[in-house]
């Protein structure tokens, strides 16, 4: 049926420099030859609604109702404005910052999209339909056929495929109805011209597939009856009427309409005259006026010379009697073949007990259901979706005696499988000859559903990209079942039950490791085996690769492989043959647009187990709504996982992969700026936690507190829970910053200070000591004395335990060092503080407080006026004279090391020398 198909070149955009839009199929756009990345489905739905309004304004409430109907989210208007802003940047990339938009403009409390005529395929489609109607009314059947053929070459699948919202559904129904009506008009042109209009190779075969796809449309059945009558196959035409009558009675409880009954009576009367030329012959009338064609005389097929017309008619009646419906020529030869296309089951499949039970229970119920069973498995790449689906399919294959179909849809690759090509593969597996396979996607899908009706077939669709790719491959009748695997969490399939496949628990992963390497090797090194599973983060693909490497090297101990799986080398080591963890993740990453790819790399710089909308907005330097839209798209792509009520997270190996990509593709300045914003977000969150914990936990204000919002915490319990949950990864994040980013020393020390105050009175407070020492060493190594001084103050404070006083004396002495040269001379102190010059020990003692305390200044002045012989010595008092506020520090004159003073937290009686 070549005349009804959309050739590949017909769906491509016109070549040129202008914009071109497609809504007849998946919503797409091009600028010249370059396709545009239109963003998430809701953003594409906004674009489609504006396009279909043809430049007329659409109000904001209309857009909100079109996307969310009666249940809009709390930030619906803000999200909508974000979509419009992105579309403006996409449509007019060269527009200046303050220049008004020319295409997507604000109008009347809403928006209007003003694009030139001829840029939207739906508008061209409807214009051709109108032109065909005018030509046909003028008697130009050939011209009408040409216009209808050109119009039907434009659609590329289901209109507005994959778009959410009630408006998209209404427009999808309208455009689908227009397309079906155009197909009926095309067949009517062929019938009216006696087969002379157009170049349709076999109108009967084309009409049979079309009528099977639309069994309740009486006009389609009437056109098929007329085509069969014109071909001299009246018995088959009468059988079509009998089948249509049964279908209408079963589905709707009604009889055929007046026009179809009149056509049937006319054909029956003609058949009673024994020959195609006996009496008046039914002909297609002006079928535009009603669902059924009229009757008029005209030429018909003649029998061969010398052959009796009655004999020919009787032979046809014996072959295709109405009481015995004709066999569809697309399915020759009983019995139909039974395909068995499932891949082999995995011998070492372990675990997944719950998921297997859930899937097999659902699949076994397909025989008694009212609709086909559809189960969708989603999850991270490498999590074992395909292995689980194949294992469950083999467990229930005896319940599907008519066969099992399988295809890899290559949804994560650069060239996903075309649904039409997959249908051709399935039809051939079901016994349809190559020459009998229809050419159009909808025709193939209709024949596919017809063949599966009344049969028990299991269909496994592996690695699907989206719902638009899967929907044409779903059976239409009960008794069949479909298993779909995809990285996308939402495929929007009708009646589908979802199963999200998580990473393996430690026990299941150990079982898989033992099944491949040998249980005795795992039992010999239990600690190393658990550490290996932790380094693989429970990902079945990573565990399988590690186990395969161990199995191929019997001389290795498990600890040897564990030692090789450091953070820098882990992804390189998790590779064997053509399997690699990094390659699996890269498939999903390369399907992202440039903006989403950058967001994927940047969001991994945080390194915490989970991040919220505010953290994502800080890392991406954007609004929370825009950050939420980007993260949700990454969730749909299977690269980020939702976590909790308002959180997201990377799988450990995915986060490692994203950070490695960032190091290769983003500049160090860009990464450091994002991390600074993120540290500002963490600092604001820790300050909130300290404030909620009580007044005694309030830290001093940091020198440069960035204006970045933190994570909202409801109360003290929420603050303690957040500090508990994030302690380990927050520790690792700060340490990584101290090791790799000298520019983050200041923000890291600020965060450590606030964190130390927030943890006061808890056992975790003392656990910060190694990290504080590391901060002091890093600051000294990079010459940042201010950061080193602020970090040193944290080591002398009181801590839980019995040796509080000893730590107060010992830690400063261990960490501080004398500075031989005063960085700010005493004269500078006098100018800075408006006071006489202070002795160096007093200045050195107080300068980290910015200004010496008033008591210290007074005491210093008094001591400076006393004669040298009368100055009091306090050999037992070890604090520096004149200052009791500042933390202890090494006091030394220029070039001379002085004894390191220690801070006393009690005041004893003064002693005079």
mmCIF file of N, CA, C and O in Angstrom, residues 832-865:
data_model
loop_
_atom_site.group_PDB
_atom_site.id
_atom_site.type_symbol
_atom_site.label_atom_id
_atom_site.label_comp_id
_atom_site.label_asym_id
_atom_site.label_seq_id
_atom_site.Cartn_x
_atom_site.Cartn_y
_atom_site.Cartn_z
ATOM 1 N N UNK A 832 45.783 50.597 63.030
ATOM 2 C CA UNK A 832 44.533 49.910 62.729
ATOM 3 C C UNK A 832 43.520 50.036 63.845
ATOM 4 O O UNK A 832 42.337 50.140 63.603
ATOM 5 N N UNK A 833 43.990 50.029 65.097
ATOM 6 C CA UNK A 833 43.051 49.995 66.213
ATOM 7 C C UNK A 833 42.967 51.314 66.950
ATOM 8 O O UNK A 833 42.254 51.425 67.940
ATOM 9 N N UNK A 834 43.724 52.324 66.550
ATOM 10 C CA UNK A 834 43.669 53.600 67.241
ATOM 11 C C UNK A 834 44.221 53.519 68.647
ATOM 12 O O UNK A 834 43.745 54.195 69.551
ATOM 13 N N UNK A 835 45.234 52.664 68.901
ATOM 14 C CA UNK A 835 45.785 52.465 70.232
ATOM 15 C C UNK A 835 47.304 52.457 70.138
ATOM 16 O O UNK A 835 47.869 52.267 69.057
ATOM 17 N N UNK A 836 48.011 52.671 71.271
ATOM 18 C CA UNK A 836 49.475 52.594 71.235
ATOM 19 C C UNK A 836 49.923 51.212 70.772
ATOM 20 O O UNK A 836 49.165 50.239 70.803
ATOM 21 N N UNK A 837 51.168 51.157 70.356
ATOM 22 C CA UNK A 837 51.716 49.895 69.869
ATOM 23 C C UNK A 837 51.653 48.835 70.961
ATOM 24 O O UNK A 837 51.951 49.107 72.121
ATOM 25 N N UNK A 838 51.264 47.612 70.590
ATOM 26 C CA UNK A 838 51.169 46.512 71.546
ATOM 27 C C UNK A 838 52.419 45.658 71.476
ATOM 28 O O UNK A 838 53.063 45.539 70.434
ATOM 29 N N UNK A 839 52.775 45.046 72.598
ATOM 30 C CA UNK A 839 53.859 44.054 72.527
ATOM 31 C C UNK A 839 53.476 42.941 71.550
ATOM 32 O O UNK A 839 52.307 42.582 71.427
ATOM 33 N N UNK A 840 54.471 42.389 70.857
ATOM 34 C CA UNK A 840 54.197 41.375 69.828
ATOM 35 C C UNK A 840 53.398 40.178 70.343
ATOM 36 O O UNK A 840 52.462 39.726 69.684
ATOM 37 N N UNK A 841 53.720 39.617 71.523
ATOM 38 C CA UNK A 841 52.913 38.462 71.957
ATOM 39 C C UNK A 841 51.437 38.792 72.073
ATOM 40 O O UNK A 841 50.584 37.986 71.725
ATOM 41 N N UNK A 842 51.120 40.034 72.557
ATOM 42 C CA UNK A 842 49.711 40.388 72.668
ATOM 43 C C UNK A 842 49.085 40.522 71.296
ATOM 44 O O UNK A 842 47.980 40.052 71.039
ATOM 45 N N UNK A 843 49.765 41.163 70.348
ATOM 46 C CA UNK A 843 49.196 41.297 68.996
ATOM 47 C C UNK A 843 49.030 39.942 68.336
ATOM 48 O O UNK A 843 48.002 39.640 67.745
ATOM 49 N N UNK A 844 50.077 39.139 68.435
ATOM 50 C CA UNK A 844 50.004 37.814 67.824
ATOM 51 C C UNK A 844 48.895 36.994 68.462
ATOM 52 O O UNK A 844 48.263 36.157 67.832
ATOM 53 N N UNK A 845 48.655 37.279 69.739
ATOM 54 C CA UNK A 845 47.636 36.555 70.472
ATOM 55 C C UNK A 845 46.234 36.937 70.018
ATOM 56 O O UNK A 845 45.307 36.159 70.102
ATOM 57 N N UNK A 846 46.045 38.155 69.539
ATOM 58 C CA UNK A 846 44.698 38.658 69.313
ATOM 59 C C UNK A 846 44.362 38.943 67.864
ATOM 60 O O UNK A 846 43.219 39.262 67.575
ATOM 61 N N UNK A 847 45.294 38.881 66.955
ATOM 62 C CA UNK A 847 44.998 39.404 65.629
ATOM 63 C C UNK A 847 43.991 38.552 64.859
ATOM 64 O O UNK A 847 43.369 39.039 63.925
ATOM 65 N N UNK A 848 43.802 37.313 65.270
ATOM 66 C CA UNK A 848 42.814 36.507 64.568
ATOM 67 C C UNK A 848 41.396 36.884 64.952
ATOM 68 O O UNK A 848 40.442 36.408 64.366
ATOM 69 N N UNK A 849 41.257 37.737 65.988
ATOM 70 C CA UNK A 849 39.950 38.260 66.331
ATOM 71 C C UNK A 849 39.696 39.585 65.642
ATOM 72 O O UNK A 849 38.760 40.299 65.974
ATOM 73 N N UNK A 850 40.585 39.967 64.730
ATOM 74 C CA UNK A 850 40.478 41.209 63.969
ATOM 75 C C UNK A 850 40.818 42.418 64.833
ATOM 76 O O UNK A 850 41.596 43.257 64.456
ATOM 77 N N UNK A 851 40.214 42.559 66.019
ATOM 78 C CA UNK A 851 40.537 43.669 66.931
ATOM 79 C C UNK A 851 40.787 43.088 68.312
ATOM 80 O O UNK A 851 40.029 42.229 68.773
ATOM 81 N N UNK A 852 41.843 43.495 68.984
ATOM 82 C CA UNK A 852 42.080 42.990 70.351
ATOM 83 C C UNK A 852 40.951 43.417 71.273
ATOM 84 O O UNK A 852 40.311 44.446 71.079
ATOM 85 N N UNK A 853 40.715 42.632 72.297
ATOM 86 C CA UNK A 853 39.685 42.994 73.250
ATOM 87 C C UNK A 853 40.120 44.225 74.059
ATOM 88 O O UNK A 853 41.308 44.519 74.190
ATOM 89 N N UNK A 854 39.161 44.940 74.603
ATOM 90 C CA UNK A 854 39.460 46.187 75.319
ATOM 91 C C UNK A 854 40.333 45.910 76.543
ATOM 92 O O UNK A 854 41.258 46.674 76.861
ATOM 93 N N UNK A 855 40.053 44.809 77.246
ATOM 94 C CA UNK A 855 40.873 44.494 78.427
ATOM 95 C C UNK A 855 42.321 44.256 78.039
ATOM 96 O O UNK A 855 43.253 44.672 78.748
ATOM 97 N N UNK A 856 42.546 43.603 76.926
ATOM 98 C CA UNK A 856 43.921 43.347 76.502
ATOM 99 C C UNK A 856 44.638 44.647 76.194
ATOM 100 O O UNK A 856 45.817 44.829 76.533
ATOM 101 N N UNK A 857 43.980 45.598 75.535
ATOM 102 C CA UNK A 857 44.611 46.880 75.224
ATOM 103 C C UNK A 857 44.972 47.632 76.511
ATOM 104 O O UNK A 857 46.064 48.208 76.629
ATOM 105 N N UNK A 858 44.031 47.636 77.480
ATOM 106 C CA UNK A 858 44.297 48.355 78.734
ATOM 107 C C UNK A 858 45.482 47.756 79.468
ATOM 108 O O UNK A 858 46.386 48.456 79.936
ATOM 109 N N UNK A 859 45.496 46.445 79.596
ATOM 110 C CA UNK A 859 46.595 45.787 80.310
ATOM 111 C C UNK A 859 47.918 46.001 79.593
ATOM 112 O O UNK A 859 48.967 46.168 80.203
ATOM 113 N N UNK A 860 47.863 45.988 78.278
ATOM 114 C CA UNK A 860 49.108 46.179 77.537
ATOM 115 C C UNK A 860 49.662 47.583 77.751
ATOM 116 O O UNK A 860 50.881 47.774 77.886
ATOM 117 N N UNK A 861 48.774 48.575 77.792
ATOM 118 C CA UNK A 861 49.255 49.946 78.026
ATOM 119 C C UNK A 861 49.884 50.057 79.417
ATOM 120 O O UNK A 861 50.939 50.670 79.602
ATOM 121 N N UNK A 862 49.193 49.484 80.438
ATOM 122 C CA UNK A 862 49.728 49.579 81.792
ATOM 123 C C UNK A 862 51.088 48.901 81.902
ATOM 124 O O UNK A 862 52.010 49.421 82.524
ATOM 125 N N UNK A 863 51.199 47.722 81.302
ATOM 126 C CA UNK A 863 52.473 47.008 81.399
ATOM 127 C C UNK A 863 53.567 47.730 80.647
ATOM 128 O O UNK A 863 54.732 47.684 81.029
ATOM 129 N N UNK A 864 53.207 48.414 79.548
ATOM 130 C CA UNK A 864 54.253 49.106 78.787
ATOM 131 C C UNK A 864 54.802 50.320 79.535
ATOM 132 O O UNK A 864 55.909 50.780 79.241
ATOM 133 N N UNK A 865 54.057 50.827 80.553
ATOM 134 C CA UNK A 865 54.534 51.997 81.309
ATOM 135 C C UNK A 865 55.355 51.601 82.526
ATOM 136 O O UNK A 865 55.986 52.449 83.151
#
